[in-house]
Each structure stands twice: as C-alpha cells, then as structure tokens.
mmCIF file of C-alpha atoms and ligand atoms in Angstrom:
data_model
loop_
_atom_site.group_PDB
_atom_site.id
_atom_site.type_symbol
_atom_site.label_atom_id
_atom_site.label_comp_id
_atom_site.label_asym_id
_atom_site.label_seq_id
_atom_site.Cartn_x
_atom_site.Cartn_y
_atom_site.Cartn_z
ATOM 1 C CA MET M 137 -6.108 33.388 -63.234
ATOM 2 C CA LYS M 138 -5.422 29.788 -64.768
ATOM 3 C CA GLU M 139 -8.112 26.918 -64.707
ATOM 4 C CA ILE M 140 -7.151 24.329 -62.425
ATOM 5 C CA VAL M 141 -6.747 21.167 -63.004
ATOM 6 C CA VAL M 142 -6.369 17.330 -60.880
ATOM 7 C CA SER M 143 -5.792 14.092 -61.826
ATOM 8 C CA GLY M 144 -4.272 11.214 -60.378
ATOM 9 C CA ILE M 145 -3.204 7.344 -61.209
ATOM 10 C CA ARG M 146 -3.070 4.591 -58.860
ATOM 11 C CA PRO M 147 0.275 2.936 -58.192
ATOM 12 C CA THR M 148 -0.555 -0.429 -58.840
ATOM 13 C CA GLY M 149 1.824 -1.005 -61.887
ATOM 14 C CA ASN M 150 3.173 0.166 -65.239
ATOM 15 C CA LEU M 151 1.207 2.933 -67.263
ATOM 16 C CA HIS M 152 -0.043 1.552 -70.097
ATOM 17 C CA LEU M 153 -1.260 2.803 -73.558
ATOM 18 C CA GLY M 154 -5.143 3.247 -72.009
ATOM 19 C CA ASN M 155 -3.735 5.329 -69.263
ATOM 20 C CA TYR M 156 -1.529 7.402 -71.960
ATOM 21 C CA PHE M 157 -4.245 8.071 -74.099
ATOM 22 C CA GLY M 158 -7.251 8.186 -71.594
ATOM 23 C CA ALA M 159 -5.450 10.234 -69.041
ATOM 24 C CA VAL M 160 -1.688 11.393 -69.146
ATOM 25 C CA LYS M 161 -1.973 12.873 -72.595
ATOM 26 C CA SER M 162 -4.640 15.056 -71.614
ATOM 27 C CA PHE M 163 -2.281 16.065 -68.553
ATOM 28 C CA ILE M 164 0.732 16.967 -70.982
ATOM 29 C CA GLU M 165 -1.885 19.062 -73.360
ATOM 30 C CA MET M 166 -3.006 20.779 -70.432
ATOM 31 C CA GLN M 167 -0.347 21.727 -68.610
ATOM 32 C CA HIS M 168 0.926 24.875 -70.173
ATOM 33 C CA ASN M 169 -2.314 26.851 -69.997
ATOM 34 C CA CYS M 170 -3.810 25.417 -66.841
ATOM 35 C CA GLN M 171 -2.483 25.265 -63.673
ATOM 36 C CA CYS M 172 -2.214 21.356 -62.938
ATOM 37 C CA TYR M 173 -2.009 19.298 -59.995
ATOM 38 C CA PHE M 174 -1.072 15.357 -60.860
ATOM 39 C CA PHE M 175 -0.460 12.982 -58.221
ATOM 40 C CA ILE M 176 0.243 9.283 -57.232
ATOM 41 C CA ALA M 177 -2.886 8.178 -55.915
ATOM 42 C CA ASP M 178 -0.922 5.513 -53.290
ATOM 43 C CA TRP M 179 -3.699 6.137 -50.383
ATOM 44 C CA HIS M 180 -6.479 4.708 -53.120
ATOM 45 C CA SER M 181 -4.368 1.924 -54.115
ATOM 46 C CA LEU M 182 -4.801 0.393 -50.518
ATOM 47 C CA THR M 183 -8.362 -0.470 -51.232
ATOM 48 C CA THR M 184 -7.682 -2.987 -53.441
ATOM 49 C CA HIS M 185 -3.681 -4.013 -52.166
ATOM 50 C CA PRO M 186 -3.930 -4.038 -48.472
ATOM 51 C CA HIS M 187 -0.482 -5.092 -48.426
ATOM 52 C CA PRO M 188 1.390 -3.285 -51.089
ATOM 53 C CA ASP M 189 4.569 -5.150 -51.987
ATOM 54 C CA ASN M 190 6.929 -2.369 -52.481
ATOM 55 C CA ILE M 191 4.890 0.594 -52.590
ATOM 56 C CA ARG M 192 7.981 2.559 -52.826
ATOM 57 C CA HIS M 193 9.102 0.957 -55.831
ATOM 58 C CA ASN M 194 5.453 1.408 -57.474
ATOM 59 C CA VAL M 195 5.062 5.334 -56.894
ATOM 60 C CA LYS M 196 8.755 5.743 -57.804
ATOM 61 C CA THR M 197 7.926 3.682 -61.107
ATOM 62 C CA ILE M 198 4.668 6.275 -61.930
ATOM 63 C CA LEU M 199 6.426 9.069 -61.341
ATOM 64 C CA ALA M 200 9.507 8.232 -63.384
ATOM 65 C CA GLU M 201 6.799 7.500 -66.183
ATOM 66 C CA TYR M 202 4.811 10.598 -65.632
ATOM 67 C CA LEU M 203 8.440 12.706 -66.197
ATOM 68 C CA ALA M 204 9.041 10.289 -69.243
ATOM 69 C CA CYS M 205 5.940 10.957 -71.017
ATOM 70 C CA GLY M 206 6.270 14.602 -70.891
ATOM 71 C CA ILE M 207 5.003 15.892 -67.778
ATOM 72 C CA ASP M 208 6.955 18.963 -67.018
ATOM 73 C CA PRO M 209 7.741 19.557 -62.990
ATOM 74 C CA ALA M 210 8.637 22.965 -64.103
ATOM 75 C CA THR M 211 4.800 23.927 -64.906
ATOM 76 C CA ALA M 212 2.732 21.064 -63.186
ATOM 77 C CA THR M 213 2.771 20.373 -59.607
ATOM 78 C CA ILE M 214 3.885 16.413 -59.086
ATOM 79 C CA TYR M 215 2.983 14.761 -55.931
ATOM 80 C CA VAL M 216 2.277 11.812 -53.949
ATOM 81 C CA GLN M 217 -1.345 11.477 -52.510
ATOM 82 C CA SER M 218 0.099 10.439 -49.163
ATOM 83 C CA ASP M 219 2.401 13.600 -48.458
ATOM 84 C CA VAL M 220 -0.464 15.940 -48.703
ATOM 85 C CA ARG M 221 -2.177 14.720 -45.000
ATOM 86 C CA GLU M 222 -4.861 17.450 -45.457
ATOM 87 C CA VAL M 223 -6.480 15.461 -48.032
ATOM 88 C CA ALA M 224 -7.515 13.063 -45.453
ATOM 89 C CA GLU M 225 -8.810 15.398 -43.102
ATOM 90 C CA LEU M 226 -10.898 16.798 -45.943
ATOM 91 C CA TYR M 227 -11.872 13.081 -46.736
ATOM 92 C CA LEU M 228 -13.414 12.352 -43.457
ATOM 93 C CA TYR M 229 -15.804 16.181 -43.533
ATOM 94 C CA LEU M 230 -16.622 14.639 -46.854
ATOM 95 C CA ASN M 231 -17.812 11.259 -45.213
ATOM 96 C CA MET M 232 -19.827 12.740 -42.689
ATOM 97 C CA ASN M 233 -22.270 13.990 -45.345
ATOM 98 C CA ALA M 234 -21.773 10.583 -47.805
ATOM 99 C CA TYR M 235 -24.557 8.369 -47.609
ATOM 100 C CA LEU M 236 -24.522 4.479 -47.678
ATOM 101 C CA GLY M 237 -27.007 4.655 -50.159
ATOM 102 C CA GLU M 238 -25.418 7.010 -52.576
ATOM 103 C CA LEU M 239 -22.039 5.256 -51.979
ATOM 104 C CA GLU M 240 -23.274 1.126 -52.825
ATOM 105 C CA ARG M 241 -24.710 2.138 -55.717
ATOM 106 C CA VAL M 242 -21.320 3.369 -57.684
ATOM 107 C CA THR M 243 -20.890 1.246 -59.930
ATOM 108 C CA SER M 244 -17.038 0.350 -59.699
ATOM 109 C CA PHE M 245 -17.649 -0.333 -55.765
ATOM 110 C CA LYS M 246 -20.451 -2.829 -56.895
ATOM 111 C CA ASP M 247 -17.638 -4.139 -59.301
ATOM 112 C CA LYS M 248 -15.425 -4.871 -56.662
ATOM 113 C CA VAL M 249 -17.644 -6.616 -54.480
ATOM 114 C CA ARG M 250 -17.821 -8.502 -57.273
ATOM 115 C CA SER M 251 -14.290 -9.013 -57.666
ATOM 116 C CA GLN M 252 -12.989 -9.005 -54.250
ATOM 117 C CA PRO M 253 -15.658 -10.377 -52.072
ATOM 118 C CA ASP M 254 -13.780 -11.229 -49.271
ATOM 119 C CA ASN M 255 -12.214 -7.704 -49.040
ATOM 120 C CA VAL M 256 -14.969 -5.555 -49.466
ATOM 121 C CA ASN M 257 -13.408 -2.424 -47.239
ATOM 122 C CA ALA M 258 -14.768 1.187 -45.864
ATOM 123 C CA GLY M 259 -11.997 2.549 -47.960
ATOM 124 C CA LEU M 260 -13.512 0.939 -50.840
ATOM 125 C CA LEU M 261 -16.808 1.792 -50.237
ATOM 126 C CA THR M 262 -15.578 5.788 -49.452
ATOM 127 C CA TYR M 263 -13.369 5.613 -52.502
ATOM 128 C CA PRO M 264 -15.440 8.320 -54.099
ATOM 129 C CA SER M 265 -14.704 10.518 -51.150
ATOM 130 C CA LEU M 266 -11.736 10.412 -51.034
ATOM 131 C CA MET M 267 -11.189 11.130 -54.885
ATOM 132 C CA ALA M 268 -13.453 14.064 -54.370
ATOM 133 C CA ALA M 269 -11.178 15.804 -51.776
ATOM 134 C CA ASP M 270 -8.377 14.852 -53.976
ATOM 135 C CA ILE M 271 -10.057 17.531 -56.576
ATOM 136 C CA ILE M 272 -11.937 19.628 -54.691
ATOM 137 C CA VAL M 273 -8.914 20.379 -52.057
ATOM 138 C CA HIS M 274 -7.207 22.465 -54.995
ATOM 139 C CA LYS M 275 -10.480 23.808 -56.107
ATOM 140 C CA ALA M 276 -10.056 22.156 -59.345
ATOM 141 C CA ALA M 277 -12.829 22.818 -62.363
ATOM 142 C CA LYS M 278 -11.542 20.020 -64.592
ATOM 143 C CA VAL M 279 -10.496 16.517 -63.922
ATOM 144 C CA PRO M 280 -9.109 15.020 -67.266
ATOM 145 C CA VAL M 281 -9.730 11.019 -66.988
ATOM 146 C CA GLY M 282 -10.876 8.353 -68.662
ATOM 147 C CA LYS M 283 -14.674 7.597 -69.235
ATOM 148 C CA ASP M 284 -14.610 4.719 -66.148
ATOM 149 C CA GLN M 285 -14.015 7.582 -64.067
ATOM 150 C CA GLU M 286 -16.572 9.928 -65.022
ATOM 151 C CA GLN M 287 -18.940 8.427 -62.393
ATOM 152 C CA HIS M 288 -16.570 9.121 -59.634
ATOM 153 C CA VAL M 289 -16.378 13.022 -60.614
ATOM 154 C CA GLU M 290 -20.055 13.149 -60.881
ATOM 155 C CA MET M 291 -19.904 12.140 -56.709
ATOM 156 C CA ALA M 292 -16.938 14.681 -56.602
ATOM 157 C CA ARG M 293 -19.226 17.471 -57.672
ATOM 158 C CA LYS M 294 -22.285 16.151 -55.798
ATOM 159 C CA PHE M 295 -20.053 16.369 -52.490
ATOM 160 C CA ALA M 296 -19.144 19.761 -53.694
ATOM 161 C CA ARG M 297 -22.225 21.015 -54.133
ATOM 162 C CA ARG M 298 -23.097 19.456 -51.199
ATOM 163 C CA PHE M 299 -20.911 20.658 -48.526
ATOM 164 C CA ASN M 300 -21.700 24.535 -50.112
ATOM 165 C CA THR M 301 -25.330 23.521 -48.998
ATOM 166 C CA ILE M 302 -25.234 22.471 -45.699
ATOM 167 C CA TYR M 303 -22.836 25.122 -44.425
ATOM 168 C CA GLY M 304 -24.839 28.364 -46.689
ATOM 169 C CA VAL M 305 -21.472 28.913 -48.594
ATOM 170 C CA ASP M 306 -20.227 29.151 -52.236
ATOM 171 C CA TYR M 307 -16.766 27.669 -51.139
ATOM 172 C CA PHE M 308 -15.932 24.546 -52.800
ATOM 173 C CA VAL M 309 -16.006 24.374 -57.059
ATOM 174 C CA GLU M 310 -18.207 21.781 -58.639
ATOM 175 C CA PRO M 311 -15.557 19.887 -61.104
ATOM 176 C CA ALA M 312 -16.165 18.244 -64.610
ATOM 177 C CA SER M 313 -14.248 15.353 -66.217
ATOM 178 C CA TYR M 314 -12.469 16.048 -68.859
ATOM 179 C CA HIS M 315 -11.864 13.988 -71.906
ATOM 180 C CA LEU M 316 -9.106 14.677 -74.894
ATOM 181 C CA SER M 317 -11.402 13.369 -77.601
ATOM 182 C CA GLU M 318 -14.152 10.790 -77.763
ATOM 183 C CA THR M 319 -11.939 8.090 -79.266
ATOM 184 C CA ALA M 320 -9.323 8.652 -76.650
ATOM 185 C CA VAL M 321 -12.036 7.608 -73.720
ATOM 186 C CA LYS M 322 -11.853 3.928 -74.054
ATOM 187 C CA VAL M 323 -8.864 2.404 -75.511
ATOM 188 C CA PRO M 324 -9.424 -1.219 -76.491
ATOM 189 C CA GLY M 325 -7.278 -4.515 -75.332
ATOM 190 C CA LEU M 326 -6.085 -6.989 -78.131
ATOM 191 C CA ASP M 327 -8.296 -9.220 -76.900
ATOM 192 C CA GLY M 328 -11.168 -8.756 -78.941
ATOM 193 C CA SER M 329 -13.553 -7.156 -76.428
ATOM 194 C CA GLY M 330 -13.202 -4.192 -73.397
ATOM 195 C CA LYS M 331 -10.984 -1.948 -72.937
ATOM 196 C CA MET M 332 -7.360 -2.117 -72.350
ATOM 197 C CA GLY M 333 -6.368 -2.416 -68.332
ATOM 198 C CA LYS M 334 -3.977 -3.825 -66.085
ATOM 199 C CA SER M 335 -6.467 -5.599 -63.962
ATOM 200 C CA GLU M 336 -7.745 -7.025 -67.540
ATOM 201 C CA GLY M 337 -4.360 -8.635 -68.196
ATOM 202 C CA ASN M 338 -4.364 -7.053 -72.003
ATOM 203 C CA ALA M 339 -2.030 -3.667 -71.400
ATOM 204 C CA ILE M 340 0.518 -3.022 -73.704
ATOM 205 C CA TYR M 341 2.508 -1.025 -71.453
ATOM 206 C CA LEU M 342 4.804 2.025 -72.383
ATOM 207 C CA VAL M 343 8.119 0.288 -70.883
ATOM 208 C CA ASP M 344 7.362 -2.830 -72.688
ATOM 209 C CA ASP M 345 10.442 -3.208 -75.494
ATOM 210 C CA ALA M 346 9.705 -3.902 -79.291
ATOM 211 C CA GLU M 347 9.741 -7.666 -78.791
ATOM 212 C CA THR M 348 7.229 -7.593 -76.152
ATOM 213 C CA ILE M 349 5.154 -5.420 -77.805
ATOM 214 C CA ARG M 350 5.326 -7.740 -81.034
ATOM 215 C CA LYS M 351 4.449 -10.503 -79.365
ATOM 216 C CA LYS M 352 1.274 -9.054 -77.582
ATOM 217 C CA VAL M 353 0.083 -7.477 -80.980
ATOM 218 C CA MET M 354 0.833 -10.681 -82.855
ATOM 219 C CA ARG M 355 -1.342 -12.389 -80.721
ATOM 220 C CA ALA M 356 -4.466 -10.452 -80.674
ATOM 221 C CA VAL M 357 -7.828 -11.697 -81.281
ATOM 222 C CA THR M 358 -9.171 -11.417 -85.124
ATOM 223 C CA ASP M 359 -11.819 -12.731 -87.168
ATOM 224 C CA ALA M 360 -12.313 -14.848 -90.365
ATOM 225 C CA GLY M 361 -11.869 -11.896 -92.428
ATOM 226 C CA PRO M 362 -14.652 -9.979 -94.669
ATOM 227 C CA THR M 363 -16.024 -11.743 -97.732
ATOM 228 C CA VAL M 364 -18.169 -9.222 -98.680
ATOM 229 C CA PRO M 365 -17.063 -5.626 -99.684
ATOM 230 C CA ASN M 366 -17.694 -2.790 -96.970
ATOM 231 C CA SER M 367 -18.907 -4.975 -94.535
ATOM 232 C CA PRO M 368 -19.078 -3.901 -90.853
ATOM 233 C CA LYS M 369 -16.142 -4.805 -88.856
ATOM 234 C CA SER M 370 -16.131 -7.314 -85.614
ATOM 235 C CA GLU M 371 -15.297 -5.867 -82.305
ATOM 236 C CA ALA M 372 -12.040 -7.454 -82.481
ATOM 237 C CA ILE M 373 -10.962 -5.724 -85.869
ATOM 238 C CA ALA M 374 -12.900 -2.474 -85.066
ATOM 239 C CA ASN M 375 -10.341 -2.238 -81.603
ATOM 240 C CA LEU M 376 -7.120 -2.602 -83.714
ATOM 241 C CA PHE M 377 -8.040 -0.436 -85.806
ATOM 242 C CA LEU M 378 -9.215 1.935 -83.099
ATOM 243 C CA LEU M 379 -5.494 1.585 -81.678
ATOM 244 C CA LEU M 380 -4.206 2.070 -85.340
ATOM 245 C CA ASN M 381 -6.263 4.807 -85.203
ATOM 246 C CA ILE M 382 -4.486 6.264 -82.173
ATOM 247 C CA VAL M 383 -0.577 5.438 -83.000
ATOM 248 C CA SER M 384 -0.699 5.865 -86.888
ATOM 249 C CA ASP M 385 -0.763 8.220 -89.266
ATOM 250 C CA GLN M 386 -3.745 8.646 -91.441
ATOM 251 C CA THR M 387 -2.467 7.440 -94.554
ATOM 252 C CA THR M 388 -1.950 3.761 -92.750
ATOM 253 C CA CYS M 389 -5.026 3.861 -91.719
ATOM 254 C CA ASP M 390 -7.056 4.762 -94.650
ATOM 255 C CA TYR M 391 -4.482 2.313 -96.674
ATOM 256 C CA PHE M 392 -5.817 -0.952 -94.250
ATOM 257 C CA ASN M 393 -9.304 0.273 -94.098
ATOM 258 C CA ASP M 394 -9.314 0.615 -97.925
ATOM 259 C CA GLN M 395 -7.836 -3.157 -97.872
ATOM 260 C CA TYR M 396 -10.491 -3.998 -95.666
ATOM 261 C CA ASN M 397 -13.341 -3.046 -97.885
ATOM 262 C CA ALA M 398 -12.022 -4.974 -100.710
ATOM 263 C CA CYS M 399 -11.583 -7.802 -98.585
ATOM 264 C CA THR M 400 -7.820 -8.099 -99.496
ATOM 265 C CA ILE M 401 -6.667 -7.299 -96.225
ATOM 266 C CA ARG M 402 -4.169 -9.740 -94.552
ATOM 267 C CA TYR M 403 -4.827 -9.246 -90.543
ATOM 268 C CA GLY M 404 -0.837 -10.193 -90.099
ATOM 269 C CA ASP M 405 0.140 -6.899 -92.008
ATOM 270 C CA LEU M 406 -2.439 -5.164 -89.977
ATOM 271 C CA LYS M 407 -0.604 -6.384 -86.768
ATOM 272 C CA LYS M 408 2.696 -6.179 -88.290
ATOM 273 C CA GLN M 409 2.130 -2.254 -88.879
ATOM 274 C CA LEU M 410 0.721 -1.856 -85.497
ATOM 275 C CA ALA M 411 3.030 -3.386 -83.555
ATOM 276 C CA GLU M 412 5.735 -1.453 -85.333
ATOM 277 C CA ASP M 413 3.827 1.986 -84.895
ATOM 278 C CA ILE M 414 3.216 1.073 -81.257
ATOM 279 C CA SER M 415 7.029 0.421 -80.827
ATOM 280 C CA ARG M 416 7.677 3.854 -82.606
ATOM 281 C CA PHE M 417 5.614 5.630 -79.980
ATOM 282 C CA CYS M 418 6.913 3.524 -76.925
ATOM 283 C CA THR M 419 10.306 3.390 -77.549
ATOM 284 C CA PRO M 420 11.483 6.765 -77.129
ATOM 285 C CA ILE M 421 9.246 7.559 -73.267
ATOM 286 C CA ARG M 422 10.684 3.804 -72.645
ATOM 287 C CA GLU M 423 14.234 4.774 -72.726
ATOM 288 C CA ARG M 424 13.553 8.066 -70.798
ATOM 289 C CA ILE M 425 11.895 5.698 -67.988
ATOM 290 C CA LEU M 426 14.929 3.856 -67.568
ATOM 291 C CA GLU M 427 17.030 6.445 -67.474
ATOM 292 C CA LEU M 428 15.080 8.318 -64.997
ATOM 293 C CA LEU M 429 14.423 5.291 -62.664
ATOM 294 C CA LYS M 430 18.471 5.425 -62.357
ATOM 295 C CA ASN M 431 18.441 8.848 -61.115
ATOM 296 C CA ASP M 432 16.427 8.383 -57.604
ATOM 297 C CA ALA M 433 17.871 11.399 -56.047
ATOM 298 C CA TYR M 434 16.119 13.422 -58.962
ATOM 299 C CA LEU M 435 13.199 11.420 -58.515
ATOM 300 C CA ASP M 436 13.026 12.335 -54.773
ATOM 301 C CA ARG M 437 13.896 15.846 -55.274
ATOM 302 C CA ILE M 438 10.688 16.196 -57.781
ATOM 303 C CA ALA M 439 8.676 14.707 -55.559
ATOM 304 C CA LEU M 440 9.664 16.796 -52.414
ATOM 305 C CA GLN M 441 9.165 19.869 -54.524
ATOM 306 C CA GLY M 442 5.676 18.740 -55.579
ATOM 307 C CA ALA M 443 4.499 17.971 -51.924
ATOM 308 C CA GLU M 444 5.354 21.189 -51.024
ATOM 309 C CA CYS M 445 3.687 23.046 -53.050
ATOM 310 C CA ALA M 446 0.117 20.646 -53.325
ATOM 311 C CA ARG M 447 0.659 20.994 -49.361
ATOM 312 C CA ALA M 448 0.554 24.570 -49.609
ATOM 313 C CA SER M 449 -2.663 24.576 -51.905
ATOM 314 C CA ALA M 450 -4.349 21.887 -49.686
ATOM 315 C CA ALA M 451 -3.555 23.444 -45.888
ATOM 316 C CA LYS M 452 -5.212 26.549 -46.875
ATOM 317 C CA THR M 453 -8.346 25.295 -48.201
ATOM 318 C CA LEU M 454 -8.233 23.127 -44.962
ATOM 319 C CA ARG M 455 -7.818 26.063 -42.593
ATOM 320 C CA GLU M 456 -10.847 27.951 -44.225
ATOM 321 C CA VAL M 457 -12.557 24.553 -44.174
ATOM 322 C CA ARG M 458 -12.194 24.152 -40.360
ATOM 323 C CA GLU M 459 -13.426 27.780 -40.281
ATOM 324 C CA ILE M 460 -16.726 26.791 -42.338
ATOM 325 C CA ILE M 461 -17.431 24.087 -40.179
ATOM 326 C CA GLY M 462 -16.836 25.917 -37.014
ATOM 327 C CA PHE M 463 -13.463 24.542 -35.878
ATOM 328 C CA ARG M 464 -10.286 26.543 -35.175
ATOM 329 C CA GLY M 465 -9.194 27.694 -38.515
ATOM 330 C CA ASN M 466 -5.429 26.545 -37.975
HETATM 331 P P1 ADP R 461 -6.121 -0.069 -65.096
HETATM 332 O O1 ADP R 461 -7.917 -0.146 -65.424
HETATM 333 O O2 ADP R 461 -5.385 -0.486 -65.443
HETATM 334 O O3 ADP R 461 -6.420 -0.210 -63.717
HETATM 335 P P2 ADP R 461 -6.467 2.654 -63.772
HETATM 336 O O4 ADP R 461 -7.528 2.210 -63.677
HETATM 337 O O5 ADP R 461 -5.436 3.265 -62.630
HETATM 338 O O6 ADP R 461 -5.976 1.959 -64.891
HETATM 339 O O7 ADP R 461 -6.610 4.232 -64.792
HETATM 340 C C1 ADP R 461 -5.747 5.554 -64.691
HETATM 341 C C2 ADP R 461 -6.512 6.556 -65.404
HETATM 342 O O8 ADP R 461 -6.483 5.810 -66.830
HETATM 343 C C3 ADP R 461 -8.176 6.946 -65.412
HETATM 344 O O9 ADP R 461 -8.172 8.082 -65.431
HETATM 345 C C4 ADP R 461 -8.850 5.549 -66.208
HETATM 346 O O10 ADP R 461 -10.023 6.141 -66.507
HETATM 347 C C5 ADP R 461 -7.668 5.904 -67.420
HETATM 348 N N1 ADP R 461 -7.682 4.562 -68.601
HETATM 349 C C6 ADP R 461 -7.132 3.483 -67.963
HETATM 350 N N2 ADP R 461 -7.731 2.484 -69.028
HETATM 351 C C7 ADP R 461 -8.158 3.210 -69.690
HETATM 352 C C8 ADP R 461 -8.725 2.836 -71.300
HETATM 353 N N3 ADP R 461 -8.099 1.507 -71.587
HETATM 354 N N4 ADP R 461 -8.745 3.779 -72.303
HETATM 355 C C9 ADP R 461 -8.934 5.516 -71.597
HETATM 356 N N5 ADP R 461 -8.746 5.512 -70.319
HETATM 357 C C10 ADP R 461 -8.365 4.455 -69.423
HETATM 358 N N1 LIG R 462 -9.410 6.769 -59.628
HETATM 359 C C1 LIG R 462 -8.540 7.125 -60.180
HETATM 360 C C2 LIG R 462 -8.284 5.848 -60.856
HETATM 361 O O1 LIG R 462 -8.580 4.655 -60.571
HETATM 362 C C3 LIG R 462 -7.487 7.982 -59.806
HETATM 363 C C4 LIG R 462 -7.979 8.871 -58.938
HETATM 364 C C5 LIG R 462 -7.861 8.874 -57.400
HETATM 365 C C6 LIG R 462 -7.951 10.410 -59.635
HETATM 366 N N2 LIG R 462 -7.925 10.527 -57.174
HETATM 367 C C7 LIG R 462 -8.222 11.109 -58.174
HETATM 368 C C8 LIG R 462 -8.317 10.280 -61.055
HETATM 369 C C9 LIG R 462 -8.427 12.120 -58.391
HETATM 370 C C10 LIG R 462 -8.410 12.126 -61.297
HETATM 371 C C11 LIG R 462 -8.714 12.644 -59.838
HETATM 372 O O2 LIG R 462 -7.898 6.028 -61.968
#
C-alpha cells in the first residue's frame, strides 16, 4: 500500500517562493509515489481572518496555483477543507482530550497572542487540534511542510497517540513532518533577516511578473561589501546566496561565490542575475495560473472531484472513530 501524505495551505493570499520550496515542491515530488491529499485550509484561515473578504476568490486562487505548480489532480486528491465536514467532527473529539496548558505553550499561539491581542479566539488556541484532525483523518504518515509547522505536526502525533491510549486501540497513525531538503525548509526574505512570508510583507509571489520581481529583488537589503578575502557573509548577503542556490544553476552560484571571496563582487550584478533566474522560474507558473483562473468550470470540477474522494476517506475514519468512542457508527 502506498504511503499516505497530507498537507494544506491557508488561503490568505497568493503562493510565494517560500510556500513553493517549503511545501508545494514536496507535494509535486511525492504525488506519484504516495497517496496524496492536498487541501486548502479555509477553516484555519478564519482564526486570523474572521471576516475573509471574498473567501471563494481566495480558495479559487490557491487551487489554480496548486495546479499551475504541477500538482496533478489525476494522481493527488486536491480539496477544500470546509468541503469535508467529518474533519470538524474529529476536531471536536480531539479537543475533548486537548489541554489548555499544552495549547497555550504552542509557539504559533503565543505569536498570535502578541500580534493580534484583540482577537485571541478559541479557534486560534485549538489550531493544532484542527490541523491534527486534517492529518489523521486520512491516517497520513507524512506531512510535507516548512520548518515553522513542525511543532503543529508534533502535536498531531501527540493527539493521535493520546486517542489510541485513551481508547485502548492501535488506530491512528502517528504522522511525521517531511522536508525535501535542509536548505528548502526556510526560504529567506529579501529584507535582510528572517523568512519569506505573506505577513512579513517580503514575499515574491509565483504570480509576480518579471518587472515586479526585478523591483523587489533590486530593493533587497545588502551590506557594504567584503573587504577581506574569504570573509563570512552577513545575514542579508547569505540570504541572497540562499535564494540564488534555490533558483540558479551551480555555475552561477559558484561564479558569485568566487566574486564574493575575491572581494570583487558587485551586488547589483548578483541581484540582476537573481531577479532573472527567479523570473525564469516563475514565468511559466504565472502563465498557467492566469490561464487556469479563466476556467471556473474546470476549477469547480477539480474541487468537487477532490471533495468526493477526501470525504470518502474521512467518512470511513469517522465511522470507525464513532464506534471506538462508543457512539453509533453511522
Ligand atoms: P506564510 O508564512 O506566508 O503565511 P503559510 O504559513 O500559509 O505562509 O505557509 C504555508 C506553507 O508554506 C507551510 O507548510 C509553511 O511551512 C510553508 N512556508 C511558508 N513560508 C516559508 C518559508 N519562507 N520557507 C519555507 N517554507 C515556508
Ligand atoms: N498550518 C498550516 C500553515 O499555516 C496549514 C495547515 C492546516 C496544514 N492543516 C494542515 C498543513 C495539515 C499540513 C497539514 O501552513
């Protein structure tokens, strides 16, 4: 039997290079060897966006972007979280055995308490139990995500194990997070430090055109330049090199590394090359996104087909879970 893989992304904006190299690239590589469920986490987006402007539009955008990246609906199940209501039922059961102390200690919760003090809602606190429900409802073994999601997957493992212990069963699989490579887990931003992210306001989106990409890259933070041969790189420069490693070929990376080590590097040239290579990567994806967004009927069909398949898998789990807990199975 093929290994089961589950992952999702919240529809709170367009996909960026961090999403692509941190998560979506793994989806694409895993889809042919594993049984994959890739979904759009629209319920999760309510934890931070209580009045989602045009949720339908955001969901459609991510769906088109998933497909444009190369997720193949003929092999992977692509669906919208809110289409699978069984997940909400499992979330309820998991919440009964999720404790305030452990939920309050989750880093992402603590961050949100700081960043949105006026909206510390119960959904935010129980974000990890909903995410656990997403994962274990399909009995997934692997969860491709970026490094920032590791703690959530660890909670999913804990909740799966706890369910098995409480009910004396060996039912749920304990999932593990999956990263494609060490370098891809934290794609940096262009502002000198930290990761690329929507909320960080430093993202290059897959749908950005060449001119937008050029402007963003040319504005990237640099330093005064090396004066001593082979000196270590500042964080801002190391980040530019990390991005170059992700999108450019080895010869280009070696060339700029040598220039840096010889103190002859011109950051303007490095940025120009980086912008070109990012554009080369994004352009075909961007063209496919724009094409797909014109085809509402096709996107609706994919979502419907995905919902049916995901619902069948989730309904089977919930029937069994109800029996295990002691409710009627159907
Ligand atoms: P954002 O941080 O822009 O809000 P999300 O939190 O919606 O992005 O992340 C969706 C997926 O993309 C998650 O699996 C997350 O780990 C991954 N991801 C987001 N940003 C990065 C990044 N800079 N590097 C690696 N992975 C990332
Ligand atoms: N929390 C994830 C993020 O912000 C999105 C998500 C929700 C998810 N449920 C999931 C990821 C289940 C993997 C598996 O990116």
